[in-house]
Amino acid sequence: MQATGTFTVKLNPQQSYATGVDGTDLGRMSIDKTFSGELHGISQGEMLSARTPVQGSAGYVALEQVTGTLGDKKGSFVLQHFGTMNQGKDTLILEVVPDSGSGELRGLSGKMTINMDNGAHHYVFDYQLGSTNE
């Protein structure tokens, strides 16, 4: 199945344990999102990032818990992010953490892609709802 829509995101810097050395900046941010479309709800999470001294090269990892409705199913699930930018060329992987689905979203699996268009964030969420091994 596939869900599409938009989201808004608010990132706020948080105190970091490590700040980086030798020109690399390490950072930590909170994530607050509001999803619209076939996925309707909110998420909260945290992101760790590294910006290198080379323009356009960076990386980040994040976890966010999404709570809301997917289609006509209510519940929550966790998205795990892995992103890199290599001198301006980006790679981004967002996947549902296995067995993180709750409520009617129990057994959810899937991958999300994110695109920017005229300053707006758009998502495409390819997902499956299956049984769980409880």
Coordinates of C-alpha atoms in Angstrom, one line a residue:
M1 CA 0.0 0.0 0.0
Q2 CA 1.1 3.6 -0.4
A3 CA 0.3 6.8 1.5
T4 CA 1.2 10.3 0.3
G5 CA 0.9 13.8 1.7
T6 CA 2.9 16.6 3.3
F7 CA 4.3 17.5 6.7
T8 CA 5.7 20.4 8.6
V9 CA 8.8 20.0 10.7
K10 CA 10.3 22.0 13.6
L11 CA 13.9 21.2 14.6
N12 CA 15.2 22.6 17.9
P13 CA 18.9 22.4 19.0
Q14 CA 19.5 20.4 22.2
Q15 CA 22.5 20.1 24.4
S16 CA 24.9 17.6 23.0
Y17 CA 27.3 15.3 24.9
A18 CA 29.9 15.7 22.1
T19 CA 30.4 18.8 19.9
G20 CA 33.1 17.6 17.5
V21 CA 36.7 18.4 16.8
D22 CA 39.0 19.2 13.8
G23 CA 36.3 21.2 12.0
T24 CA 33.5 18.7 12.3
D25 CA 30.4 19.9 14.2
L26 CA 28.3 17.3 16.0
G27 CA 24.8 18.3 16.9
R28 CA 21.6 17.0 18.5
M29 CA 18.1 18.3 17.8
S30 CA 14.5 17.6 18.8
I31 CA 12.1 16.8 16.0
D32 CA 8.4 17.8 16.0
K33 CA 6.3 17.0 12.8
T34 CA 2.7 17.3 11.8
F35 CA 1.7 15.0 9.0
S36 CA -1.2 15.7 6.6
G37 CA -2.7 13.5 3.9
E38 CA -3.2 9.7 4.1
L39 CA -0.9 9.7 7.1
H40 CA -2.4 12.2 9.5
G41 CA -0.9 12.8 12.9
I42 CA 2.2 14.1 14.8
S43 CA 5.6 12.8 15.6
Q44 CA 8.3 13.6 18.1
G45 CA 11.9 12.4 18.0
E46 CA 15.6 13.2 18.2
M47 CA 18.3 13.6 15.6
L48 CA 22.1 13.4 15.8
S49 CA 24.1 15.1 13.0
A50 CA 27.6 15.6 11.8
R51 CA 28.7 18.5 9.5
T52 CA 32.2 18.2 8.1
P53 CA 34.5 21.0 7.0
V54 CA 33.8 20.0 3.4
Q55 CA 30.9 22.0 1.9
G56 CA 27.9 19.7 1.2
S57 CA 29.2 16.7 3.2
A58 CA 27.3 15.7 6.4
G59 CA 25.4 12.8 8.0
Y60 CA 22.5 12.3 10.4
V61 CA 20.6 9.6 12.2
A62 CA 17.2 10.0 13.9
L63 CA 14.3 8.2 15.5
E64 CA 10.8 9.6 15.6
Q65 CA 7.6 8.1 17.0
V66 CA 4.6 8.9 14.8
T67 CA 1.1 8.8 16.4
G68 CA -2.1 9.2 14.3
T69 CA -4.0 7.6 11.5
L70 CA -2.7 5.8 8.5
G71 CA -5.6 5.3 6.1
D72 CA -8.3 4.3 8.5
K73 CA -6.0 2.7 11.0
K74 CA -5.1 4.3 14.3
G75 CA -1.9 3.8 16.3
S76 CA 1.7 4.6 16.5
F77 CA 5.0 3.5 15.0
V78 CA 8.7 4.5 15.0
L79 CA 10.6 5.7 11.9
Q80 CA 14.4 5.3 11.8
H81 CA 16.4 7.7 9.6
F82 CA 19.9 7.3 8.1
G83 CA 21.0 10.2 5.9
T84 CA 24.3 11.2 4.3
M85 CA 25.3 14.0 2.0
N86 CA 28.5 13.5 0.0
Q87 CA 29.6 16.8 -1.5
G88 CA 26.0 17.7 -2.3
K89 CA 24.7 14.3 -3.3
D90 CA 22.3 13.0 -0.7
T91 CA 21.1 9.5 0.4
L92 CA 18.2 9.1 2.8
I93 CA 16.7 6.0 4.2
L94 CA 13.6 6.0 6.4
E95 CA 12.2 2.7 7.6
V96 CA 9.7 1.6 10.2
V97 CA 11.4 0.0 13.2
P98 CA 10.3 -3.7 13.2
D99 CA 7.5 -4.4 15.8
S100 CA 7.2 -0.7 16.7
G101 CA 3.6 -0.5 15.5
S102 CA 0.8 -0.2 18.1
G103 CA -3.0 -0.3 18.1
E104 CA -4.4 -0.9 14.6
L105 CA -0.9 -0.4 13.2
R106 CA 0.5 -3.4 14.9
G107 CA 2.6 -5.4 12.4
L108 CA 3.3 -2.3 10.3
S109 CA 6.4 -2.3 8.1
G110 CA 7.6 0.0 5.4
K111 CA 9.8 2.7 3.9
M112 CA 9.3 6.4 3.5
T113 CA 10.8 8.8 1.0
I114 CA 10.8 12.6 1.5
N115 CA 11.0 15.3 -1.2
M116 CA 11.1 19.1 -1.1
D117 CA 9.1 21.1 -3.6
N118 CA 8.9 24.9 -3.3
G119 CA 9.8 24.8 0.4
A120 CA 7.1 22.1 1.2
H121 CA 8.0 18.6 2.5
H122 CA 6.2 15.8 0.7
Y123 CA 6.3 12.1 1.8
V124 CA 5.6 8.8 0.0
F125 CA 5.1 6.0 2.4
D126 CA 5.2 2.4 1.0
Y127 CA 3.9 0.1 3.7
Q128 CA 2.4 -3.2 4.6
L129 CA 0.2 -4.2 7.5
G130 CA 0.8 -7.8 8.5
S131 CA 0.5 -10.1 11.4
T132 CA 2.8 -10.0 14.4
N133 CA 4.5 -12.8 16.3
E134 CA 3.0 -12.1 19.7

